[in-house]
PDB file of N, CA and C in Angstrom:
ATOM      1  N   MET A   1      24.862 -17.579  -8.017  1.00 70.00           N
ATOM      2  CA  MET A   1      25.303 -16.593  -7.656  1.00 70.00           C
ATOM      3  C   MET A   1      25.078 -16.050  -6.218  1.00 70.00           C
ATOM      4  N   LYS A   2      23.864 -16.597  -5.734  1.00 73.00           N
ATOM      5  CA  LYS A   2      23.322 -16.571  -4.971  1.00 73.00           C
ATOM      6  C   LYS A   2      24.283 -17.172  -3.469  1.00 73.00           C
ATOM      7  N   PRO A   3      24.424 -18.584  -3.672  1.00 76.00           N
ATOM      8  CA  PRO A   3      24.913 -18.747  -2.619  1.00 76.00           C
ATOM      9  C   PRO A   3      26.792 -18.045  -2.159  1.00 76.00           C
ATOM     10  N   LEU A   4      26.967 -18.003  -2.966  1.00 69.00           N
ATOM     11  CA  LEU A   4      28.524 -17.410  -3.425  1.00 69.00           C
ATOM     12  C   LEU A   4      28.039 -15.678  -2.333  1.00 69.00           C
ATOM     13  N   LEU A   5      27.014 -14.778  -3.115  1.00 67.00           N
ATOM     14  CA  LEU A   5      26.580 -13.439  -2.147  1.00 67.00           C
ATOM     15  C   LEU A   5      26.484 -13.778  -0.988  1.00 67.00           C
ATOM     16  N   ALA A   6      25.808 -14.709  -0.582  1.00 71.00           N
ATOM     17  CA  ALA A   6      25.423 -14.593   1.008  1.00 71.00           C
ATOM     18  C   ALA A   6      26.750 -14.605   1.834  1.00 71.00           C
ATOM     19  N   LEU A   7      27.623 -15.205   1.436  1.00 67.00           N
ATOM     20  CA  LEU A   7      29.103 -15.064   2.086  1.00 67.00           C
ATOM     21  C   LEU A   7      29.241 -13.335   2.138  1.00 67.00           C
ATOM     22  N   LEU A   8      28.996 -12.647   1.549  1.00 61.00           N
ATOM     23  CA  LEU A   8      29.169 -11.062   1.096  1.00 61.00           C
ATOM     24  C   LEU A   8      29.955 -10.360   2.378  1.00 61.00           C
ATOM     25  N   PRO A   9      28.904 -10.459   3.754  1.00 63.00           N
ATOM     26  CA  PRO A   9      29.048  -9.751   4.693  1.00 63.00           C
ATOM     27  C   PRO A   9      30.334 -10.111   5.602  1.00 63.00           C
ATOM     28  N   GLN A  10      30.989 -11.225   5.311  1.00 68.00           N
ATOM     29  CA  GLN A  10      32.236 -11.789   6.088  1.00 68.00           C
ATOM     30  C   GLN A  10      33.697 -11.142   5.375  1.00 68.00           C
ATOM     31  N   HIS A  11      33.295 -10.049   4.275  1.00 68.00           N
ATOM     32  CA  HIS A  11      34.257  -9.903   3.147  1.00 68.00           C
ATOM     33  C   HIS A  11      34.281  -8.100   2.600  1.00 68.00           C
ATOM     34  N   ASP A  12      34.900  -7.382   2.378  1.00 72.00           N
ATOM     35  CA  ASP A  12      34.865  -6.348   1.532  1.00 72.00           C
ATOM     36  C   ASP A  12      34.504  -6.661   0.525  1.00 72.00           C
ATOM     37  N   VAL A  13      33.630  -6.736  -0.082  1.00 74.00           N
ATOM     38  CA  VAL A  13      33.370  -6.899  -1.741  1.00 74.00           C
ATOM     39  C   VAL A  13      33.010  -5.816  -2.575  1.00 74.00           C
ATOM     40  N   VAL A  14      33.317  -5.598  -3.361  1.00 79.00           N
ATOM     41  CA  VAL A  14      32.656  -4.435  -4.306  1.00 79.00           C
ATOM     42  C   VAL A  14      32.672  -4.852  -5.418  1.00 79.00           C
ATOM     43  N   PRO A  15      30.616  -4.447  -5.612  1.00 85.00           N
ATOM     44  CA  PRO A  15      30.577  -4.937  -6.905  1.00 85.00           C
ATOM     45  C   PRO A  15      31.129  -3.807  -8.090  1.00 85.00           C
ATOM     46  N   LEU A  16      31.227  -3.932  -9.085  1.00 86.00           N
ATOM     47  CA  LEU A  16      31.706  -2.932  -9.861  1.00 86.00           C
ATOM     48  C   LEU A  16      30.386  -3.222 -11.247  1.00 86.00           C
ATOM     49  N   ALA A  17      30.239  -1.716 -11.779  1.00 87.00           N
ATOM     50  CA  ALA A  17      29.090  -1.804 -12.515  1.00 87.00           C
ATOM     51  C   ALA A  17      30.116  -0.570 -13.315  1.00 87.00           C
ATOM     52  N   LEU A  18      30.311  -1.259 -14.678  1.00 86.00           N
ATOM     53  CA  LEU A  18      30.909  -0.366 -15.647  1.00 86.00           C
ATOM     54  C   LEU A  18      30.387   0.159 -16.890  1.00 86.00           C
ATOM     55  N   SER A  19      30.168   1.473 -16.879  1.00 86.00           N
ATOM     56  CA  SER A  19      29.172   1.588 -18.135  1.00 86.00           C
ATOM     57  C   SER A  19      30.182   2.914 -18.930  1.00 86.00           C
ATOM     58  N   ARG A  20      29.708   2.902 -20.102  1.00 85.00           N
ATOM     59  CA  ARG A  20      30.632   4.071 -21.232  1.00 85.00           C
ATOM     60  C   ARG A  20      29.453   4.805 -22.054  1.00 85.00           C
ATOM     61  N   SER A  21      29.313   6.088 -21.408  1.00 83.00           N
ATOM     62  CA  SER A  21      28.482   6.748 -21.662  1.00 83.00           C
ATOM     63  C   SER A  21      28.161   6.822 -22.857  1.00 83.00           C
ATOM     64  N   ALA A  22      29.215   6.581 -24.387  1.00 80.00           N
ATOM     65  CA  ALA A  22      28.948   6.725 -24.828  1.00 80.00           C
ATOM     66  C   ALA A  22      28.142   5.691 -25.985  1.00 80.00           C
ATOM     67  N   ASP A  23      27.981   4.834 -25.157  1.00 78.00           N
ATOM     68  CA  ASP A  23      26.808   3.111 -25.227  1.00 78.00           C
ATOM     69  C   ASP A  23      25.533   3.898 -25.619  1.00 78.00           C
ATOM     70  N   TYR A  24      25.333   4.379 -24.624  1.00 77.00           N
ATOM     71  CA  TYR A  24      23.489   5.599 -24.529  1.00 77.00           C
ATOM     72  C   TYR A  24      23.754   6.971 -24.778  1.00 77.00           C
ATOM     73  N   GLU A  25      24.223   7.825 -25.052  1.00 80.00           N
ATOM     74  CA  GLU A  25      24.213   9.666 -24.833  1.00 80.00           C
ATOM     75  C   GLU A  25      24.429   9.241 -26.203  1.00 80.00           C
ATOM     76  N   GLY A  26      23.649  10.961 -26.919  1.00 81.00           N
ATOM     77  CA  GLY A  26      24.343  11.580 -27.997  1.00 81.00           C
ATOM     78  C   GLY A  26      24.079  10.874 -28.778  1.00 81.00           C
ATOM     79  N   LEU A  27      23.213   9.994 -29.054  1.00 85.00           N
ATOM     80  CA  LEU A  27      22.665   8.946 -30.241  1.00 85.00           C
ATOM     81  C   LEU A  27      21.830  10.078 -30.938  1.00 85.00           C
ATOM     82  N   PRO A  28      21.814   9.748 -32.499  1.00 88.00           N
ATOM     83  CA  PRO A  28      21.169  10.880 -33.230  1.00 88.00           C
ATOM     84  C   PRO A  28      20.101   9.850 -33.553  1.00 88.00           C
ATOM     85  N   ASP A  29      19.044  10.452 -33.944  1.00 88.00           N
ATOM     86  CA  ASP A  29      17.355  10.510 -34.048  1.00 88.00           C
ATOM     87  C   ASP A  29      17.025   9.513 -35.146  1.00 88.00           C
ATOM     88  N   TRP A  30      17.564   8.899 -36.176  1.00 93.00           N
ATOM     89  CA  TRP A  30      17.573   8.427 -37.160  1.00 93.00           C
ATOM     90  C   TRP A  30      18.980   7.942 -37.550  1.00 93.00           C
ATOM     91  N   GLY A  31      18.716   6.628 -37.986  1.00 92.00           N
ATOM     92  CA  GLY A  31      20.141   5.785 -38.491  1.00 92.00           C
ATOM     93  C   GLY A  31      20.659   4.556 -37.683  1.00 92.00           C
ATOM     94  N   LEU A  32      21.366   3.587 -38.532  1.00 93.00           N
ATOM     95  CA  LEU A  32      22.107   2.365 -37.778  1.00 93.00           C
ATOM     96  C   LEU A  32      22.982   2.721 -37.302  1.00 93.00           C
ATOM     97  N   TRP A  33      22.876   1.839 -35.897  1.00 88.00           N
ATOM     98  CA  TRP A  33      23.468   1.362 -35.008  1.00 88.00           C
ATOM     99  C   TRP A  33      24.265   0.336 -34.839  1.00 88.00           C
ATOM    100  N   HIS A  34      25.497   0.202 -35.281  1.00 90.00           N
ATOM    101  CA  HIS A  34      26.142  -1.648 -35.046  1.00 90.00           C
ATOM    102  C   HIS A  34      26.714  -1.335 -33.616  1.00 90.00           C
ATOM    103  N   VAL A  35      25.738  -2.655 -33.262  1.00 87.00           N
ATOM    104  CA  VAL A  35      26.766  -2.557 -31.373  1.00 87.00           C
ATOM    105  C   VAL A  35      27.259  -4.427 -31.228  1.00 87.00           C
ATOM    106  N   GLN A  36      27.983  -4.680 -30.790  1.00 88.00           N
ATOM    107  CA  GLN A  36      29.038  -5.831 -30.491  1.00 88.00           C
ATOM    108  C   GLN A  36      28.660  -6.411 -28.800  1.00 88.00           C
ATOM    109  N   ASP A  37      28.657  -7.582 -28.274  1.00 83.00           N
ATOM    110  CA  ASP A  37      27.835  -7.489 -27.320  1.00 83.00           C
ATOM    111  C   ASP A  37      29.282  -8.014 -26.655  1.00 83.00           C
ATOM    112  N   ARG A  38      29.990  -6.880 -25.734  1.00 79.00           N
ATOM    113  CA  ARG A  38      31.372  -7.953 -25.209  1.00 79.00           C
ATOM    114  C   ARG A  38      31.749  -8.973 -24.825  1.00 79.00           C
ATOM    115  N   GLU A  39      30.686  -9.541 -24.798  1.00 82.00           N
ATOM    116  CA  GLU A  39      30.604 -11.023 -23.851  1.00 82.00           C
ATOM    117  C   GLU A  39      31.178 -12.278 -24.626  1.00 82.00           C
ATOM    118  N   THR A  40      29.570 -11.670 -25.509  1.00 90.00           N
ATOM    119  CA  THR A  40      29.437 -13.133 -26.969  1.00 90.00           C
ATOM    120  C   THR A  40      29.929 -12.667 -27.636  1.00 90.00           C
ATOM    121  N   GLN A  41      30.569 -11.845 -28.144  1.00 91.00           N
ATOM    122  CA  GLN A  41      31.308 -11.132 -29.532  1.00 91.00           C
ATOM    123  C   GLN A  41      30.150 -10.754 -30.276  1.00 91.00           C
ATOM    124  N   GLN A  42      29.321 -11.684 -30.211  1.00 93.00           N
ATOM    125  CA  GLN A  42      27.526 -11.692 -31.298  1.00 93.00           C
ATOM    126  C   GLN A  42      27.157  -9.777 -31.782  1.00 93.00           C
ATOM    127  N   GLN A  43      27.140  -9.789 -33.159  1.00 94.00           N
ATOM    128  CA  GLN A  43      27.157  -8.318 -33.800  1.00 94.00           C
ATOM    129  C   GLN A  43      26.218  -8.180 -33.704  1.00 94.00           C
ATOM    130  N   LYS A  44      24.982  -7.171 -33.565  1.00 91.00           N
ATOM    131  CA  LYS A  44      23.354  -6.879 -34.113  1.00 91.00           C
ATOM    132  C   LYS A  44      23.905  -4.860 -34.680  1.00 91.00           C
ATOM    133  N   THR A  45      22.779  -5.270 -35.517  1.00 93.00           N
ATOM    134  CA  THR A  45      22.462  -4.092 -36.038  1.00 93.00           C
ATOM    135  C   THR A  45      21.127  -3.400 -35.219  1.00 93.00           C
ATOM    136  N   LEU A  46      21.428  -2.010 -34.686  1.00 90.00           N
ATOM    137  CA  LEU A  46      19.997  -1.409 -34.647  1.00 90.00           C
ATOM    138  C   LEU A  46      19.284  -0.543 -34.989  1.00 90.00           C
ATOM    139  N   LEU A  47      18.208  -0.178 -35.663  1.00 92.00           N
ATOM    140  CA  LEU A  47      17.209   1.144 -35.604  1.00 92.00           C
ATOM    141  C   LEU A  47      17.087   1.631 -35.418  1.00 92.00           C
ATOM    142  N   LEU A  48      17.766   3.372 -35.277  1.00 92.00           N
ATOM    143  CA  LEU A  48      17.928   4.365 -34.498  1.00 92.00           C
ATOM    144  C   LEU A  48      16.426   5.016 -34.944  1.00 92.00           C
ATOM    145  N   TYR A  49      15.473   5.447 -33.857  1.00 92.00           N
ATOM    146  CA  TYR A  49      14.725   6.103 -34.496  1.00 92.00           C
ATOM    147  C   TYR A  49      13.873   6.951 -33.207  1.00 92.00           C
ATOM    148  N   PRO A  50      13.018   8.384 -33.359  1.00 87.00           N
ATOM    149  CA  PRO A  50      12.887   9.146 -32.310  1.00 87.00           C
ATOM    150  C   PRO A  50      12.064   8.539 -31.137  1.00 87.00           C
ATOM    151  N   GLY A  51      12.450   8.981 -29.832  1.00 89.00           N
ATOM    152  CA  GLY A  51      12.034   8.531 -28.813  1.00 89.00           C
ATOM    153  C   GLY A  51      13.379   6.678 -28.027  1.00 89.00           C
ATOM    154  N   PHE A  52      14.123   6.137 -29.500  1.00 89.00           N
ATOM    155  CA  PHE A  52      14.905   5.370 -28.910  1.00 89.00           C
ATOM    156  C   PHE A  52      15.721   5.493 -27.852  1.00 89.00           C
ATOM    157  N   ASN A  53      16.459   6.312 -27.786  1.00 85.00           N
ATOM    158  CA  ASN A  53      17.365   7.327 -26.962  1.00 85.00           C
ATOM    159  C   ASN A  53      16.654   6.889 -25.539  1.00 85.00           C
ATOM    160  N   LYS A  54      15.786   7.773 -25.608  1.00 87.00           N
ATOM    161  CA  LYS A  54      14.769   7.742 -24.123  1.00 87.00           C
ATOM    162  C   LYS A  54      14.891   6.619 -23.394  1.00 87.00           C
ATOM    163  N   LYS A  55      14.171   5.161 -24.502  1.00 90.00           N
ATOM    164  CA  LYS A  55      13.731   4.027 -24.120  1.00 90.00           C
ATOM    165  C   LYS A  55      15.741   3.400 -23.801  1.00 90.00           C
ATOM    166  N   LEU A  56      16.266   3.964 -24.423  1.00 88.00           N
ATOM    167  CA  LEU A  56      17.823   3.311 -23.880  1.00 88.00           C
ATOM    168  C   LEU A  56      17.836   3.505 -22.900  1.00 88.00           C
ATOM    169  N   ARG A  57      18.058   5.043 -22.355  1.00 86.00           N
ATOM    170  CA  ARG A  57      18.048   5.263 -21.194  1.00 86.00           C
ATOM    171  C   ARG A  57      17.471   4.889 -20.174  1.00 86.00           C
ATOM    172  N   ASN A  58      16.140   4.749 -19.902  1.00 91.00           N
ATOM    173  CA  ASN A  58      15.227   4.266 -19.282  1.00 91.00           C
ATOM    174  C   ASN A  58      15.865   3.261 -18.841  1.00 91.00           C
ATOM    175  N   ALA A  59      15.769   2.193 -19.828  1.00 91.00           N
ATOM    176  CA  ALA A  59      16.638   1.329 -19.716  1.00 91.00           C
ATOM    177  C   ALA A  59      17.615   0.818 -18.710  1.00 91.00           C
ATOM    178  N   MET A  60      18.650   1.958 -18.857  1.00 88.00           N
ATOM    179  CA  MET A  60      20.016   1.640 -18.205  1.00 88.00           C
ATOM    180  C   MET A  60      19.422   2.014 -16.297  1.00 88.00           C
ATOM    181  N   GLN A  61      18.591   2.941 -16.438  1.00 91.00           N
ATOM    182  CA  GLN A  61      18.417   3.356 -15.171  1.00 91.00           C
ATOM    183  C   GLN A  61      17.574   2.079 -14.737  1.00 91.00           C
ATOM    184  N   VAL A  62      16.676   1.721 -14.919  1.00 95.00           N
ATOM    185  CA  VAL A  62      16.309   0.118 -14.222  1.00 95.00           C
ATOM    186  C   VAL A  62      16.954  -0.280 -14.295  1.00 95.00           C
ATOM    187  N   ARG A  63      17.779  -0.868 -15.021  1.00 91.00           N
ATOM    188  CA  ARG A  63      19.192  -2.217 -14.749  1.00 91.00           C
ATOM    189  C   ARG A  63      19.618  -1.529 -13.468  1.00 91.00           C
ATOM    190  N   ARG A  64      20.334  -0.086 -13.679  1.00 92.00           N
ATOM    191  CA  ARG A  64      21.321   0.569 -12.596  1.00 92.00           C
ATOM    192  C   ARG A  64      20.508  -0.270 -11.485  1.00 92.00           C
ATOM    193  N   GLU A  65      18.931   0.538 -10.981  1.00 95.00           N
ATOM    194  CA  GLU A  65      18.695   0.093  -9.714  1.00 95.00           C
ATOM    195  C   GLU A  65      18.236  -1.162  -9.416  1.00 95.00           C
ATOM    196  N   HIS A  66      18.512  -2.057 -10.709  1.00 94.00           N
ATOM    197  CA  HIS A  66      18.172  -3.578 -10.227  1.00 94.00           C
ATOM    198  C   HIS A  66      19.456  -4.262  -9.622  1.00 94.00           C
ATOM    199  N   VAL A  67      20.296  -3.777 -10.608  1.00 92.00           N
ATOM    200  CA  VAL A  67      21.846  -4.770  -9.960  1.00 92.00           C
ATOM    201  C   VAL A  67      21.848  -3.996  -8.076  1.00 92.00           C
ATOM    202  N   ARG A  68      21.494  -2.090  -7.812  1.00 92.00           N
ATOM    203  CA  ARG A  68      21.645  -1.295  -6.630  1.00 92.00           C
ATOM    204  C   ARG A  68      20.716  -2.895  -5.592  1.00 92.00           C
ATOM    205  N   ARG A  69      19.521  -2.654  -6.282  1.00 92.00           N
ATOM    206  CA  ARG A  69      18.929  -2.976  -5.157  1.00 92.00           C
ATOM    207  C   ARG A  69      19.383  -4.887  -4.842  1.00 92.00           C
ATOM    208  N   PHE A  70      19.192  -5.674  -5.919  1.00 90.00           N
ATOM    209  CA  PHE A  70      19.785  -7.146  -5.669  1.00 90.00           C
ATOM    210  C   PHE A  70      21.726  -7.375  -4.697  1.00 90.00           C
ATOM    211  N   PHE A  71      22.218  -6.275  -4.876  1.00 86.00           N
ATOM    212  CA  PHE A  71      23.552  -5.976  -4.398  1.00 86.00           C
ATOM    213  C   PHE A  71      23.093  -5.781  -3.093  1.00 86.00           C
ATOM    214  N   SER A  72      22.556  -5.221  -2.529  1.00 85.00           N
ATOM    215  CA  SER A  72      22.149  -4.208  -1.486  1.00 85.00           C
ATOM    216  C   SER A  72      21.211  -5.502  -0.510  1.00 85.00           C
ATOM    217  N   GLY A  73      20.740  -6.153  -1.044  1.00 83.00           N
ATOM    218  CA  GLY A  73      20.159  -7.756  -0.236  1.00 83.00           C
ATOM    219  C   GLY A  73      20.818  -8.036   0.371  1.00 83.00           C
ATOM    220  N   PHE A  74      22.342  -8.125  -0.463  1.00 78.00           N
ATOM    221  CA  PHE A  74      23.244  -9.336   0.481  1.00 78.00           C
ATOM    222  C   PHE A  74      23.859  -7.998   1.428  1.00 78.00           C
ATOM    223  N   GLY A  75      24.204  -6.902   1.828  1.00 78.00           N
ATOM    224  CA  GLY A  75      24.921  -6.362   2.688  1.00 78.00           C
ATOM    225  C   GLY A  75      25.939  -4.917   1.992  1.00 78.00           C
ATOM    226  N   ALA A  76      26.135  -5.506   0.552  1.00 80.00           N
ATOM    227  CA  ALA A  76      26.896  -4.768  -0.645  1.00 80.00           C
ATOM    228  C   ALA A  76      26.323  -3.634  -1.716  1.00 80.00           C
ATOM    229  N   GLU A  77      26.839  -2.650  -1.314  1.00 86.00           N
ATOM    230  CA  GLU A  77      26.708  -1.319  -2.109  1.00 86.00           C
ATOM    231  C   GLU A  77      27.685  -1.596  -3.440  1.00 86.00           C
ATOM    232  N   ALA A  78      26.898  -1.264  -4.798  1.00 89.00           N
ATOM    233  CA  ALA A  78      27.448  -1.348  -6.107  1.00 89.00           C
ATOM    234  C   ALA A  78      28.240  -0.103  -5.919  1.00 89.00           C
ATOM    235  N   LEU A  79      29.327  -0.471  -6.487  1.00 90.00           N
ATOM    236  CA  LEU A  79      30.289   0.671  -7.253  1.00 90.00           C
ATOM    237  C   LEU A  79      29.907   1.083  -8.539  1.00 90.00           C
ATOM    238  N   PHE A  80      29.031   1.752  -9.622  1.00 91.00           N
ATOM    239  CA  PHE A  80      28.537   2.953 -10.584  1.00 91.00           C
ATOM    240  C   PHE A  80      30.084   3.703 -11.346  1.00 91.00           C
ATOM    241  N   LEU A  81      30.764   2.662 -11.812  1.00 90.00           N
ATOM    242  CA  LEU A  81      31.703   4.098 -12.765  1.00 90.00           C
ATOM    243  C   LEU A  81      31.446   3.837 -14.247  1.00 90.00           C
ATOM    244  N   GLN A  82      31.328   5.329 -14.710  1.00 88.00           N
ATOM    245  CA  GLN A  82      30.949   5.451 -15.688  1.00 88.00           C
ATOM    246  C   GLN A  82      32.339   6.326 -16.700  1.00 88.00           C
ATOM    247  N   ASN A  83      32.667   5.868 -17.836  1.00 89.00           N
ATOM    248  CA  ASN A  83      33.760   6.029 -18.766  1.00 89.00           C
ATOM    249  C   ASN A  83      35.354   5.614 -18.088  1.00 89.00           C
ATOM    250  N   ARG A  84      35.545   5.752 -16.695  1.00 86.00           N
ATOM    251  CA  ARG A  84      36.872   5.314 -16.965  1.00 86.00           C
ATOM    252  C   ARG A  84      36.812   4.913 -15.354  1.00 86.00           C
ATOM    253  N   PHE A  85      37.917   4.507 -15.184  1.00 84.00           N
ATOM    254  CA  PHE A  85      38.331   3.855 -13.426  1.00 84.00           C
ATOM    255  C   PHE A  85      39.487   4.500 -13.104  1.00 84.00           C
ATOM    256  N   LYS A  86      39.447   5.046 -11.855  1.00 86.00           N
ATOM    257  CA  LYS A  86      40.651   5.618 -11.078  1.00 86.00           C
ATOM    258  C   LYS A  86      40.847   5.006  -9.656  1.00 86.00           C
ATOM    259  N   PRO A  87      41.780   4.432  -9.264  1.00 86.00           N
ATOM    260  CA  PRO A  87      41.385   4.082  -7.778  1.00 86.00           C
ATOM    261  C   PRO A  87      41.382   4.758  -6.990  1.00 86.00           C
ATOM    262  N   GLU A  88      41.007   6.270  -7.362  1.00 89.00           N
ATOM    263  CA  GLU A  88      40.551   6.973  -5.921  1.00 89.00           C
ATOM    264  C   GLU A  88      39.169   6.674  -5.766  1.00 89.00           C
ATOM    265  N   TYR A  89      38.097   6.336  -6.798  1.00 87.00           N
ATOM    266  CA  TYR A  89      37.188   5.786  -6.852  1.00 87.00           C
ATOM    267  C   TYR A  89      37.114   4.373  -5.624  1.00 87.00           C
ATOM    268  N   ILE A  90      37.757   3.780  -5.398  1.00 85.00           N
ATOM    269  CA  ILE A  90      37.703   2.728  -4.604  1.00 85.00           C
ATOM    270  C   ILE A  90      38.299   3.072  -2.989  1.00 85.00           C
ATOM    271  N   THR A  91      39.049   4.279  -3.347  1.00 87.00           N
ATOM    272  CA  THR A  91      39.314   4.614  -2.317  1.00 87.00           C
ATOM    273  C   THR A  91      38.018   5.103  -1.176  1.00 87.00           C
ATOM    274  N   GLU A  92      37.473   6.488  -2.351  1.00 88.00           N
ATOM    275  CA  GLU A  92      36.460   6.868  -1.576  1.00 88.00           C
ATOM    276  C   GLU A  92      35.333   6.393  -1.683  1.00 88.00           C
ATOM    277  N   TYR A  93      34.720   4.619  -2.236  1.00 86.00           N
ATOM    278  CA  TYR A  93      33.961   4.086  -2.065  1.00 86.00           C
ATOM    279  C   TYR A  93      33.812   3.886  -0.511  1.00 86.00           C
ATOM    280  N   PHE A  94      35.396   2.828  -0.065  1.00 83.00           N
ATOM    281  CA  PHE A  94      35.636   2.518   1.052  1.00 83.00           C
ATOM    282  C   PHE A  94      35.403   3.447   2.227  1.00 83.00           C
ATOM    283  N   LEU A  95      35.960   4.874   1.329  1.00 85.00           N
ATOM    284  CA  LEU A  95      35.335   5.877   3.091  1.00 85.00           C
ATOM    285  C   LEU A  95      34.582   6.206   3.169  1.00 85.00           C
ATOM    286  N   GLN A  96      33.720   5.980   2.274  1.00 83.00           N
ATOM    287  CA  GLN A  96      32.471   6.164   2.871  1.00 83.00           C
ATOM    288  C   GLN A  96      31.543   5.328   3.880  1.00 83.00           C
ATOM    289  N   ARG A  97      31.666   4.128   3.496  1.00 74.00           N
ATOM    290  CA  ARG A  97      31.458   2.957   3.968  1.00 74.00           C
ATOM    291  C   ARG A  97      31.934   3.064   5.475  1.00 74.00           C
ATOM    292  N   GLN A  98      33.158   3.347   6.093  1.00 61.00           N
ATOM    293  CA  GLN A  98      33.417   3.288   6.991  1.00 61.00           C
ATOM    294  C   GLN A  98      33.384   4.300   8.036  1.00 61.00           C
ATOM    295  N   PRO A  99      32.819   3.726   9.253  1.00 56.00           N
ATOM    296  CA  PRO A  99      32.949   5.274  10.006  1.00 56.00           C
ATOM    297  C   PRO A  99      34.134   5.834  10.694  1.00 56.00           C
ATOM    298  N   LEU A 100      34.401   6.867  10.278  1.00 47.00           N
ATOM    299  CA  LEU A 100      36.006   7.932  10.732  1.00 47.00           C
ATOM    300  C   LEU A 100      35.955   8.099  12.640  1.00 47.00           C
TER     301      LEU A 100
END
């Protein structure tokens, strides 16, 4: 992937990071959570316990920062979208990058 990303400065590439707040917000303190990996279709059951929500939110923040740093190293700013995509988000992204 790095050789491909080295070509980014020659193009307008938008790294998109999509997430759903339902995947990590509002979980109960105790219970079983059935999840499915969207890429591999593998299913897992997780035991929810007090503190799990905090660990999950922290892991999401760490991942977000990792993605941000990784792509910024190639001159691209990731666009983080939560819950829905709207074309206006892409327009706003490019307007913020371009000096007026």
